[in-house]
Amino acid sequence: MDPDSVAKAFVDHYYSTFDTNRGGLANLYQDSSMLSFEGQKFQGAQNIAAKLASLPFHQCQHSITTVDCQPSGPAGGMLVFVSGNLQLAGEQHALKFSQADPIV
Amino acid sequence: MDPDSVAKAFVDHYYSTFDTNRGGLANLYQDSSMLSFEGQKFQGAQNIAAKLASLPFHQCQHSITTVDCQPSGPAGGMLVFVSGNLQLAGEQHALKFSQADPIV
């Protein structure tokens, strides 16, 4: 698979997990992983999953608008940049979101 | 300086250069640098600066809303994530933008 296809597959998997089984996101992070979320920092799969589980909404649906990727680091990692809309249950208007995912 | 202050200083410098002396952005990239811009990929300081110089607007002003950073890679780099508004001269409404800057 070319890098763009890997990035697209990762993004599809990440956000479908987010929308349908948020606790499963813990499997997509490692102990060394870090999450910066609206100015707060979290480290480690469990802390990151706990933060994401604590977000003040339950049902949500991400719609992806753009996926960009580029190689990152000497070990074959990549940096994936995502933007799109986030529809929360019961809300009339979708939120815009963007996220950078360094993948190792 | 702590990492957050470094990130903030970098972001201030990058976007003030963008808004006042766009050609000077070439000095902020290396030959190994990559830019992914709305689905297009560019490599090297000159190619990246040429792309940014070719954007279809001249006067612009970035207003930064958020700056997040985290360490990245074994060599002391960091990943900076920025979001904000981009006001173009002559346009009534600002655009939203977000950008991830891997700094080595």
JSON list of C-alpha atoms in Angstrom, two decimals:
[
{"chain": "A", "resi": 1, "resn": "MET", "atom": "CA", "xyz": [0.00, 0.00, 0.00]},
{"chain": "A", "resi": 2, "resn": "ASP", "atom": "CA", "xyz": [1.24, 3.48, -0.75]},
{"chain": "A", "resi": 3, "resn": "PRO", "atom": "CA", "xyz": [1.53, 5.92, 2.18]},
{"chain": "A", "resi": 4, "resn": "ASP", "atom": "CA", "xyz": [-1.62, 7.84, 1.25]},
{"chain": "A", "resi": 5, "resn": "SER", "atom": "CA", "xyz": [-3.65, 4.63, 1.28]},
{"chain": "A", "resi": 6, "resn": "VAL", "atom": "CA", "xyz": [-2.17, 3.65, 4.64]},
{"chain": "A", "resi": 7, "resn": "ALA", "atom": "CA", "xyz": [-3.06, 7.07, 6.03]},
{"chain": "A", "resi": 8, "resn": "LYS", "atom": "CA", "xyz": [-6.60, 6.87, 4.67]},
{"chain": "A", "resi": 9, "resn": "ALA", "atom": "CA", "xyz": [-7.10, 3.38, 6.13]},
{"chain": "A", "resi": 10, "resn": "PHE", "atom": "CA", "xyz": [-5.76, 4.51, 9.50]},
{"chain": "A", "resi": 11, "resn": "VAL", "atom": "CA", "xyz": [-8.06, 7.53, 9.55]},
{"chain": "A", "resi": 12, "resn": "ASP", "atom": "CA", "xyz": [-11.10, 5.46, 8.60]},
{"chain": "A", "resi": 13, "resn": "HIS", "atom": "CA", "xyz": [-10.28, 2.97, 11.36]},
{"chain": "A", "resi": 14, "resn": "TYR", "atom": "CA", "xyz": [-9.51, 5.61, 13.99]},
{"chain": "A", "resi": 15, "resn": "TYR", "atom": "CA", "xyz": [-12.69, 7.63, 13.55]},
{"chain": "A", "resi": 16, "resn": "SER", "atom": "CA", "xyz": [-15.01, 4.69, 13.06]},
{"chain": "A", "resi": 17, "resn": "THR", "atom": "CA", "xyz": [-13.63, 3.34, 16.35]},
{"chain": "A", "resi": 18, "resn": "PHE", "atom": "CA", "xyz": [-14.12, 6.77, 17.92]},
{"chain": "A", "resi": 19, "resn": "ASP", "atom": "CA", "xyz": [-17.74, 6.89, 16.77]},
{"chain": "A", "resi": 20, "resn": "THR", "atom": "CA", "xyz": [-18.76, 3.31, 17.54]},
{"chain": "A", "resi": 21, "resn": "ASN", "atom": "CA", "xyz": [-16.48, 1.98, 20.30]},
{"chain": "A", "resi": 22, "resn": "ARG", "atom": "CA", "xyz": [-14.60, 4.84, 21.89]},
{"chain": "A", "resi": 23, "resn": "GLY", "atom": "CA", "xyz": [-13.00, 2.61, 24.52]},
{"chain": "A", "resi": 24, "resn": "GLY", "atom": "CA", "xyz": [-11.31, 0.71, 21.71]},
{"chain": "A", "resi": 25, "resn": "LEU", "atom": "CA", "xyz": [-9.16, 3.76, 20.98]},
{"chain": "A", "resi": 26, "resn": "ALA", "atom": "CA", "xyz": [-6.86, 2.59, 23.81]},
{"chain": "A", "resi": 27, "resn": "ASN", "atom": "CA", "xyz": [-5.62, -0.11, 21.43]},
{"chain": "A", "resi": 28, "resn": "LEU", "atom": "CA", "xyz": [-4.43, 2.54, 18.97]},
{"chain": "A", "resi": 29, "resn": "TYR", "atom": "CA", "xyz": [-2.08, 4.21, 21.44]},
{"chain": "A", "resi": 30, "resn": "GLN", "atom": "CA", "xyz": [1.07, 3.03, 23.20]},
{"chain": "A", "resi": 31, "resn": "ASP", "atom": "CA", "xyz": [2.52, 3.84, 26.63]},
{"chain": "A", "resi": 32, "resn": "SER", "atom": "CA", "xyz": [4.77, 6.41, 24.95]},
{"chain": "A", "resi": 33, "resn": "SER", "atom": "CA", "xyz": [1.90, 8.02, 23.03]},
{"chain": "A", "resi": 34, "resn": "MET", "atom": "CA", "xyz": [0.90, 11.58, 23.77]},
{"chain": "A", "resi": 35, "resn": "LEU", "atom": "CA", "xyz": [-2.31, 13.44, 23.17]},
{"chain": "A", "resi": 36, "resn": "SER", "atom": "CA", "xyz": [-2.57, 17.22, 23.12]},
{"chain": "A", "resi": 37, "resn": "PHE", "atom": "CA", "xyz": [-6.23, 18.09, 23.28]},
{"chain": "A", "resi": 38, "resn": "GLU", "atom": "CA", "xyz": [-7.32, 21.72, 23.30]},
{"chain": "A", "resi": 39, "resn": "GLY", "atom": "CA", "xyz": [-4.33, 22.75, 25.38]},
{"chain": "A", "resi": 40, "resn": "GLN", "atom": "CA", "xyz": [-4.26, 19.75, 27.73]},
{"chain": "A", "resi": 41, "resn": "LYS", "atom": "CA", "xyz": [-1.61, 17.03, 27.53]},
{"chain": "A", "resi": 42, "resn": "PHE", "atom": "CA", "xyz": [-2.06, 13.33, 28.22]},
{"chain": "A", "resi": 43, "resn": "GLN", "atom": "CA", "xyz": [0.45, 10.49, 28.02]},
{"chain": "A", "resi": 44, "resn": "GLY", "atom": "CA", "xyz": [-0.05, 6.75, 27.69]},
{"chain": "A", "resi": 45, "resn": "ALA", "atom": "CA", "xyz": [-2.80, 4.67, 26.15]},
{"chain": "A", "resi": 46, "resn": "GLN", "atom": "CA", "xyz": [-4.89, 4.48, 29.32]},
{"chain": "A", "resi": 47, "resn": "ASN", "atom": "CA", "xyz": [-4.75, 8.21, 30.12]},
{"chain": "A", "resi": 48, "resn": "ILE", "atom": "CA", "xyz": [-5.51, 9.10, 26.53]},
{"chain": "A", "resi": 49, "resn": "ALA", "atom": "CA", "xyz": [-8.42, 6.67, 26.31]},
{"chain": "A", "resi": 50, "resn": "ALA", "atom": "CA", "xyz": [-9.78, 7.98, 29.63]},
{"chain": "A", "resi": 51, "resn": "LYS", "atom": "CA", "xyz": [-9.67, 11.55, 28.32]},
{"chain": "A", "resi": 52, "resn": "LEU", "atom": "CA", "xyz": [-11.43, 10.64, 25.10]},
{"chain": "A", "resi": 53, "resn": "ALA", "atom": "CA", "xyz": [-14.03, 8.62, 27.03]},
{"chain": "A", "resi": 54, "resn": "SER", "atom": "CA", "xyz": [-14.69, 11.62, 29.27]},
{"chain": "A", "resi": 55, "resn": "LEU", "atom": "CA", "xyz": [-15.60, 14.01, 26.46]},
{"chain": "A", "resi": 56, "resn": "PRO", "atom": "CA", "xyz": [-18.98, 15.58, 27.22]},
{"chain": "A", "resi": 57, "resn": "PHE", "atom": "CA", "xyz": [-20.92, 13.82, 24.50]},
{"chain": "A", "resi": 58, "resn": "HIS", "atom": "CA", "xyz": [-21.75, 10.22, 23.76]},
{"chain": "A", "resi": 59, "resn": "GLN", "atom": "CA", "xyz": [-23.02, 9.70, 20.26]},
{"chain": "A", "resi": 60, "resn": "CYS", "atom": "CA", "xyz": [-20.98, 11.43, 17.58]},
{"chain": "A", "resi": 61, "resn": "GLN", "atom": "CA", "xyz": [-20.10, 11.02, 13.95]},
{"chain": "A", "resi": 62, "resn": "HIS", "atom": "CA", "xyz": [-16.92, 12.24, 12.28]},
{"chain": "A", "resi": 63, "resn": "SER", "atom": "CA", "xyz": [-17.04, 13.09, 8.57]},
{"chain": "A", "resi": 64, "resn": "ILE", "atom": "CA", "xyz": [-13.58, 13.34, 7.06]},
{"chain": "A", "resi": 65, "resn": "THR", "atom": "CA", "xyz": [-12.92, 16.19, 4.62]},
{"chain": "A", "resi": 66, "resn": "THR", "atom": "CA", "xyz": [-9.15, 16.01, 4.08]},
{"chain": "A", "resi": 67, "resn": "VAL", "atom": "CA", "xyz": [-6.37, 13.53, 4.84]},
{"chain": "A", "resi": 68, "resn": "ASP", "atom": "CA", "xyz": [-2.75, 14.56, 4.23]},
{"chain": "A", "resi": 69, "resn": "CYS", "atom": "CA", "xyz": [0.31, 12.54, 5.13]},
{"chain": "A", "resi": 70, "resn": "GLN", "atom": "CA", "xyz": [4.05, 12.74, 4.91]},
{"chain": "A", "resi": 71, "resn": "PRO", "atom": "CA", "xyz": [6.88, 10.54, 6.10]},
{"chain": "A", "resi": 72, "resn": "SER", "atom": "CA", "xyz": [8.20, 11.39, 9.54]},
{"chain": "A", "resi": 73, "resn": "GLY", "atom": "CA", "xyz": [11.35, 10.34, 11.32]},
{"chain": "A", "resi": 74, "resn": "PRO", "atom": "CA", "xyz": [13.99, 7.78, 10.42]},
{"chain": "A", "resi": 75, "resn": "ALA", "atom": "CA", "xyz": [11.95, 4.71, 11.37]},
{"chain": "A", "resi": 76, "resn": "GLY", "atom": "CA", "xyz": [9.28, 4.73, 8.68]},
{"chain": "A", "resi": 77, "resn": "GLY", "atom": "CA", "xyz": [6.66, 6.63, 10.64]},
{"chain": "A", "resi": 78, "resn": "MET", "atom": "CA", "xyz": [4.31, 9.15, 9.16]},
{"chain": "A", "resi": 79, "resn": "LEU", "atom": "CA", "xyz": [2.49, 12.28, 10.14]},
{"chain": "A", "resi": 80, "resn": "VAL", "atom": "CA", "xyz": [-1.19, 12.26, 9.21]},
{"chain": "A", "resi": 81, "resn": "PHE", "atom": "CA", "xyz": [-3.22, 15.45, 9.22]},
{"chain": "A", "resi": 82, "resn": "VAL", "atom": "CA", "xyz": [-7.01, 15.20, 9.21]},
{"chain": "A", "resi": 83, "resn": "SER", "atom": "CA", "xyz": [-9.78, 17.75, 9.02]},
{"chain": "A", "resi": 84, "resn": "GLY", "atom": "CA", "xyz": [-13.51, 17.36, 8.90]},
{"chain": "A", "resi": 85, "resn": "ASN", "atom": "CA", "xyz": [-16.82, 17.78, 10.66]},
{"chain": "A", "resi": 86, "resn": "LEU", "atom": "CA", "xyz": [-18.00, 16.35, 13.95]},
{"chain": "A", "resi": 87, "resn": "GLN", "atom": "CA", "xyz": [-21.72, 15.91, 14.36]},
{"chain": "A", "resi": 88, "resn": "LEU", "atom": "CA", "xyz": [-22.91, 15.48, 17.93]},
{"chain": "A", "resi": 89, "resn": "ALA", "atom": "CA", "xyz": [-26.23, 13.80, 18.67]},
{"chain": "A", "resi": 90, "resn": "GLY", "atom": "CA", "xyz": [-28.94, 16.37, 19.31]},
{"chain": "A", "resi": 91, "resn": "GLU", "atom": "CA", "xyz": [-26.94, 19.31, 17.92]},
{"chain": "A", "resi": 92, "resn": "GLN", "atom": "CA", "xyz": [-28.13, 21.14, 14.84]},
{"chain": "A", "resi": 93, "resn": "HIS", "atom": "CA", "xyz": [-24.76, 22.24, 13.53]},
{"chain": "A", "resi": 94, "resn": "ALA", "atom": "CA", "xyz": [-21.64, 20.15, 13.06]},
{"chain": "A", "resi": 95, "resn": "LEU", "atom": "CA", "xyz": [-18.36, 21.25, 14.63]},
{"chain": "A", "resi": 96, "resn": "LYS", "atom": "CA", "xyz": [-15.20, 21.62, 12.58]},
{"chain": "A", "resi": 97, "resn": "PHE", "atom": "CA", "xyz": [-12.25, 19.59, 13.81]},
{"chain": "A", "resi": 98, "resn": "SER", "atom": "CA", "xyz": [-8.68, 18.96, 12.78]},
{"chain": "A", "resi": 99, "resn": "GLN", "atom": "CA", "xyz": [-6.13, 16.57, 14.20]},
{"chain": "A", "resi": 100, "resn": "ALA", "atom": "CA", "xyz": [-2.50, 15.68, 13.56]},
{"chain": "A", "resi": 101, "resn": "ASP", "atom": "CA", "xyz": [-1.62, 12.04, 14.12]},
{"chain": "A", "resi": 102, "resn": "PRO", "atom": "CA", "xyz": [2.06, 11.13, 14.33]},
{"chain": "A", "resi": 103, "resn": "ILE", "atom": "CA", "xyz": [2.15, 7.38, 13.62]},
{"chain": "A", "resi": 104, "resn": "VAL", "atom": "CA", "xyz": [5.17, 5.30, 14.58]},
{"chain": "B", "resi": 1, "resn": "MET", "atom": "CA", "xyz": [12.62, 28.03, 27.55]},
{"chain": "B", "resi": 2, "resn": "ASP", "atom": "CA", "xyz": [10.03, 25.38, 28.09]},
{"chain": "B", "resi": 3, "resn": "PRO", "atom": "CA", "xyz": [8.67, 23.56, 25.00]},
{"chain": "B", "resi": 4, "resn": "ASP", "atom": "CA", "xyz": [5.38, 25.45, 25.00]},
{"chain": "B", "resi": 5, "resn": "SER", "atom": "CA", "xyz": [7.21, 28.78, 24.95]},
{"chain": "B", "resi": 6, "resn": "VAL", "atom": "CA", "xyz": [9.44, 27.57, 22.12]},
{"chain": "B", "resi": 7, "resn": "ALA", "atom": "CA", "xyz": [6.38, 26.49, 20.17]},
{"chain": "B", "resi": 8, "resn": "LYS", "atom": "CA", "xyz": [4.63, 29.81, 20.77]},
{"chain": "B", "resi": 9, "resn": "ALA", "atom": "CA", "xyz": [7.73, 31.77, 19.69]},
{"chain": "B", "resi": 10, "resn": "PHE", "atom": "CA", "xyz": [8.07, 29.64, 16.57]},
{"chain": "B", "resi": 11, "resn": "VAL", "atom": "CA", "xyz": [4.43, 30.13, 15.64]},
{"chain": "B", "resi": 12, "resn": "ASP", "atom": "CA", "xyz": [4.61, 33.90, 16.19]},
{"chain": "B", "resi": 13, "resn": "HIS", "atom": "CA", "xyz": [7.70, 34.08, 13.98]},
{"chain": "B", "resi": 14, "resn": "TYR", "atom": "CA", "xyz": [6.35, 31.79, 11.27]},
{"chain": "B", "resi": 15, "resn": "TYR", "atom": "CA", "xyz": [3.05, 33.59, 10.79]},
{"chain": "B", "resi": 16, "resn": "SER", "atom": "CA", "xyz": [4.41, 37.10, 11.13]},
{"chain": "B", "resi": 17, "resn": "THR", "atom": "CA", "xyz": [6.90, 36.16, 8.40]},
{"chain": "B", "resi": 18, "resn": "PHE", "atom": "CA", "xyz": [4.05, 34.70, 6.34]},
{"chain": "B", "resi": 19, "resn": "ASP", "atom": "CA", "xyz": [2.04, 37.91, 6.68]},
{"chain": "B", "resi": 20, "resn": "THR", "atom": "CA", "xyz": [4.82, 40.46, 6.17]},
{"chain": "B", "resi": 21, "resn": "ASN", "atom": "CA", "xyz": [7.60, 38.79, 4.14]},
{"chain": "B", "resi": 22, "resn": "ARG", "atom": "CA", "xyz": [6.32, 35.58, 2.64]},
{"chain": "B", "resi": 23, "resn": "GLY", "atom": "CA", "xyz": [9.54, 34.96, 0.70]},
{"chain": "B", "resi": 24, "resn": "GLY", "atom": "CA", "xyz": [11.36, 34.77, 4.02]},
{"chain": "B", "resi": 25, "resn": "LEU", "atom": "CA", "xyz": [9.57, 31.50, 4.80]},
{"chain": "B", "resi": 26, "resn": "ALA", "atom": "CA", "xyz": [12.21, 29.74, 2.69]},
{"chain": "B", "resi": 27, "resn": "ASN", "atom": "CA", "xyz": [14.62, 30.29, 5.59]},
{"chain": "B", "resi": 28, "resn": "LEU", "atom": "CA", "xyz": [12.36, 28.28, 7.89]},
{"chain": "B", "resi": 29, "resn": "TYR", "atom": "CA", "xyz": [12.52, 25.12, 5.78]},
{"chain": "B", "resi": 30, "resn": "GLN", "atom": "CA", "xyz": [15.36, 22.77, 4.88]},
{"chain": "B", "resi": 31, "resn": "ASP", "atom": "CA", "xyz": [16.06, 20.71, 1.77]},
{"chain": "B", "resi": 32, "resn": "SER", "atom": "CA", "xyz": [14.52, 17.72, 3.54]},
{"chain": "B", "resi": 33, "resn": "SER", "atom": "CA", "xyz": [11.40, 19.64, 4.61]},
{"chain": "B", "resi": 34, "resn": "MET", "atom": "CA", "xyz": [8.03, 18.66, 3.25]},
{"chain": "B", "resi": 35, "resn": "LEU", "atom": "CA", "xyz": [4.82, 20.59, 2.91]},
{"chain": "B", "resi": 36, "resn": "SER", "atom": "CA", "xyz": [1.44, 18.95, 2.43]},
{"chain": "B", "resi": 37, "resn": "PHE", "atom": "CA", "xyz": [-0.97, 21.66, 1.40]},
{"chain": "B", "resi": 38, "resn": "GLU", "atom": "CA", "xyz": [-4.59, 20.82, 0.68]},
{"chain": "B", "resi": 39, "resn": "GLY", "atom": "CA", "xyz": [-3.68, 17.47, -0.82]},
{"chain": "B", "resi": 40, "resn": "GLN", "atom": "CA", "xyz": [-0.57, 18.60, -2.70]},
{"chain": "B", "resi": 41, "resn": "LYS", "atom": "CA", "xyz": [2.96, 17.67, -1.61]},
{"chain": "B", "resi": 42, "resn": "PHE", "atom": "CA", "xyz": [6.10, 19.79, -1.91]},
{"chain": "B", "resi": 43, "resn": "GLN", "atom": "CA", "xyz": [9.65, 19.04, -0.83]},
{"chain": "B", "resi": 44, "resn": "GLY", "atom": "CA", "xyz": [12.59, 21.36, -0.17]},
{"chain": "B", "resi": 45, "resn": "ALA", "atom": "CA", "xyz": [12.80, 24.94, 1.01]},
{"chain": "B", "resi": 46, "resn": "GLN", "atom": "CA", "xyz": [12.66, 26.45, -2.48]},
{"chain": "B", "resi": 47, "resn": "ASN", "atom": "CA", "xyz": [9.69, 24.40, -3.69]},
{"chain": "B", "resi": 48, "resn": "ILE", "atom": "CA", "xyz": [7.79, 25.07, -0.48]},
{"chain": "B", "resi": 49, "resn": "ALA", "atom": "CA", "xyz": [8.50, 28.79, -0.57]},
{"chain": "B", "resi": 50, "resn": "ALA", "atom": "CA", "xyz": [7.45, 28.91, -4.25]},
{"chain": "B", "resi": 51, "resn": "LYS", "atom": "CA", "xyz": [4.15, 27.22, -3.41]},
{"chain": "B", "resi": 52, "resn": "LEU", "atom": "CA", "xyz": [3.45, 29.59, -0.54]},
{"chain": "B", "resi": 53, "resn": "ALA", "atom": "CA", "xyz": [4.40, 32.59, -2.71]},
{"chain": "B", "resi": 54, "resn": "SER", "atom": "CA", "xyz": [1.98, 31.39, -5.39]},
{"chain": "B", "resi": 55, "resn": "LEU", "atom": "CA", "xyz": [-1.08, 31.35, -3.15]},
{"chain": "B", "resi": 56, "resn": "PRO", "atom": "CA", "xyz": [-3.85, 33.40, -4.79]},
{"chain": "B", "resi": 57, "resn": "PHE", "atom": "CA", "xyz": [-3.79, 36.27, -2.33]},
{"chain": "B", "resi": 58, "resn": "HIS", "atom": "CA", "xyz": [-1.22, 38.86, -1.36]},
{"chain": "B", "resi": 59, "resn": "GLN", "atom": "CA", "xyz": [-2.10, 40.65, 1.86]},
{"chain": "B", "resi": 60, "resn": "CYS", "atom": "CA", "xyz": [-3.20, 38.38, 4.66]},
{"chain": "B", "resi": 61, "resn": "GLN", "atom": "CA", "xyz": [-3.21, 38.26, 8.42]},
{"chain": "B", "resi": 62, "resn": "HIS", "atom": "CA", "xyz": [-3.14, 35.13, 10.55]},
{"chain": "B", "resi": 63, "resn": "SER", "atom": "CA", "xyz": [-4.71, 35.27, 14.02]},
{"chain": "B", "resi": 64, "resn": "ILE", "atom": "CA", "xyz": [-3.66, 32.35, 16.17]},
{"chain": "B", "resi": 65, "resn": "THR", "atom": "CA", "xyz": [-6.32, 30.68, 18.32]},
{"chain": "B", "resi": 66, "resn": "THR", "atom": "CA", "xyz": [-4.55, 27.59, 19.65]},
{"chain": "B", "resi": 67, "resn": "VAL", "atom": "CA", "xyz": [-0.96, 26.31, 19.82]},
{"chain": "B", "resi": 68, "resn": "ASP", "atom": "CA", "xyz": [-0.32, 22.77, 21.04]},
{"chain": "B", "resi": 69, "resn": "CYS", "atom": "CA", "xyz": [3.02, 21.01, 21.06]},
{"chain": "B", "resi": 70, "resn": "GLN", "atom": "CA", "xyz": [4.52, 17.70, 22.04]},
{"chain": "B", "resi": 71, "resn": "PRO", "atom": "CA", "xyz": [7.99, 16.19, 21.75]},
{"chain": "B", "resi": 72, "resn": "SER", "atom": "CA", "xyz": [8.57, 14.21, 18.60]},
{"chain": "B", "resi": 73, "resn": "GLY", "atom": "CA", "xyz": [11.31, 11.79, 17.67]},
{"chain": "B", "resi": 74, "resn": "PRO", "atom": "CA", "xyz": [14.55, 10.88, 19.41]},
{"chain": "B", "resi": 75, "resn": "ALA", "atom": "CA", "xyz": [16.46, 14.03, 18.42]},
{"chain": "B", "resi": 76, "resn": "GLY", "atom": "CA", "xyz": [14.64, 16.64, 20.46]},
{"chain": "B", "resi": 77, "resn": "GLY", "atom": "CA", "xyz": [12.19, 17.76, 17.79]},
{"chain": "B", "resi": 78, "resn": "MET", "atom": "CA", "xyz": [8.63, 18.71, 18.43]},
{"chain": "B", "resi": 79, "resn": "LEU", "atom": "CA", "xyz": [5.30, 18.63, 16.70]},
{"chain": "B", "resi": 80, "resn": "VAL", "atom": "CA", "xyz": [3.43, 21.93, 16.84]},
{"chain": "B", "resi": 81, "resn": "PHE", "atom": "CA", "xyz": [-0.25, 22.11, 16.01]},
{"chain": "B", "resi": 82, "resn": "VAL", "atom": "CA", "xyz": [-1.78, 25.49, 15.25]},
{"chain": "B", "resi": 83, "resn": "SER", "atom": "CA", "xyz": [-5.29, 26.67, 14.52]},
{"chain": "B", "resi": 84, "resn": "GLY", "atom": "CA", "xyz": [-6.70, 30.10, 13.90]},
{"chain": "B", "resi": 85, "resn": "ASN", "atom": "CA", "xyz": [-8.22, 32.52, 11.46]},
{"chain": "B", "resi": 86, "resn": "LEU", "atom": "CA", "xyz": [-6.84, 33.82, 8.19]},
{"chain": "B", "resi": 87, "resn": "GLN", "atom": "CA", "xyz": [-8.09, 37.21, 7.06]},
{"chain": "B", "resi": 88, "resn": "LEU", "atom": "CA", "xyz": [-7.50, 38.01, 3.40]},
{"chain": "B", "resi": 89, "resn": "ALA", "atom": "CA", "xyz": [-7.43, 41.61, 2.21]},
{"chain": "B", "resi": 90, "resn": "GLY", "atom": "CA", "xyz": [-10.76, 42.61, 0.72]},
{"chain": "B", "resi": 91, "resn": "GLU", "atom": "CA", "xyz": [-12.66, 39.62, 2.08]},
{"chain": "B", "resi": 92, "resn": "GLN", "atom": "CA", "xyz": [-15.43, 40.12, 4.60]},
{"chain": "B", "resi": 93, "resn": "HIS", "atom": "CA", "xyz": [-15.10, 36.83, 6.44]},
{"chain": "B", "resi": 94, "resn": "ALA", "atom": "CA", "xyz": [-11.97, 35.23, 7.82]},
{"chain": "B", "resi": 95, "resn": "LEU", "atom": "CA", "xyz": [-11.07, 31.67, 6.85]},
{"chain": "B", "resi": 96, "resn": "LYS", "atom": "CA", "xyz": [-10.36, 29.01, 9.46]},
{"chain": "B", "resi": 97, "resn": "PHE", "atom": "CA", "xyz": [-7.00, 27.31, 9.14]},
{"chain": "B", "resi": 98, "resn": "SER", "atom": "CA", "xyz": [-5.05, 24.65, 10.97]},
{"chain": "B", "resi": 99, "resn": "GLN", "atom": "CA", "xyz": [-1.51, 23.46, 10.42]},
{"chain": "B", "resi": 100, "resn": "ALA", "atom": "CA", "xyz": [0.79, 20.84, 11.91]},
{"chain": "B", "resi": 101, "resn": "ASP", "atom": "CA", "xyz": [4.46, 21.81, 12.01]},
{"chain": "B", "resi": 102, "resn": "PRO", "atom": "CA", "xyz": [6.98, 19.05, 12.69]},
{"chain": "B", "resi": 103, "resn": "ILE", "atom": "CA", "xyz": [10.11, 20.90, 13.85]},
{"chain": "B", "resi": 104, "resn": "VAL", "atom": "CA", "xyz": [13.51, 19.21, 13.80]}
]
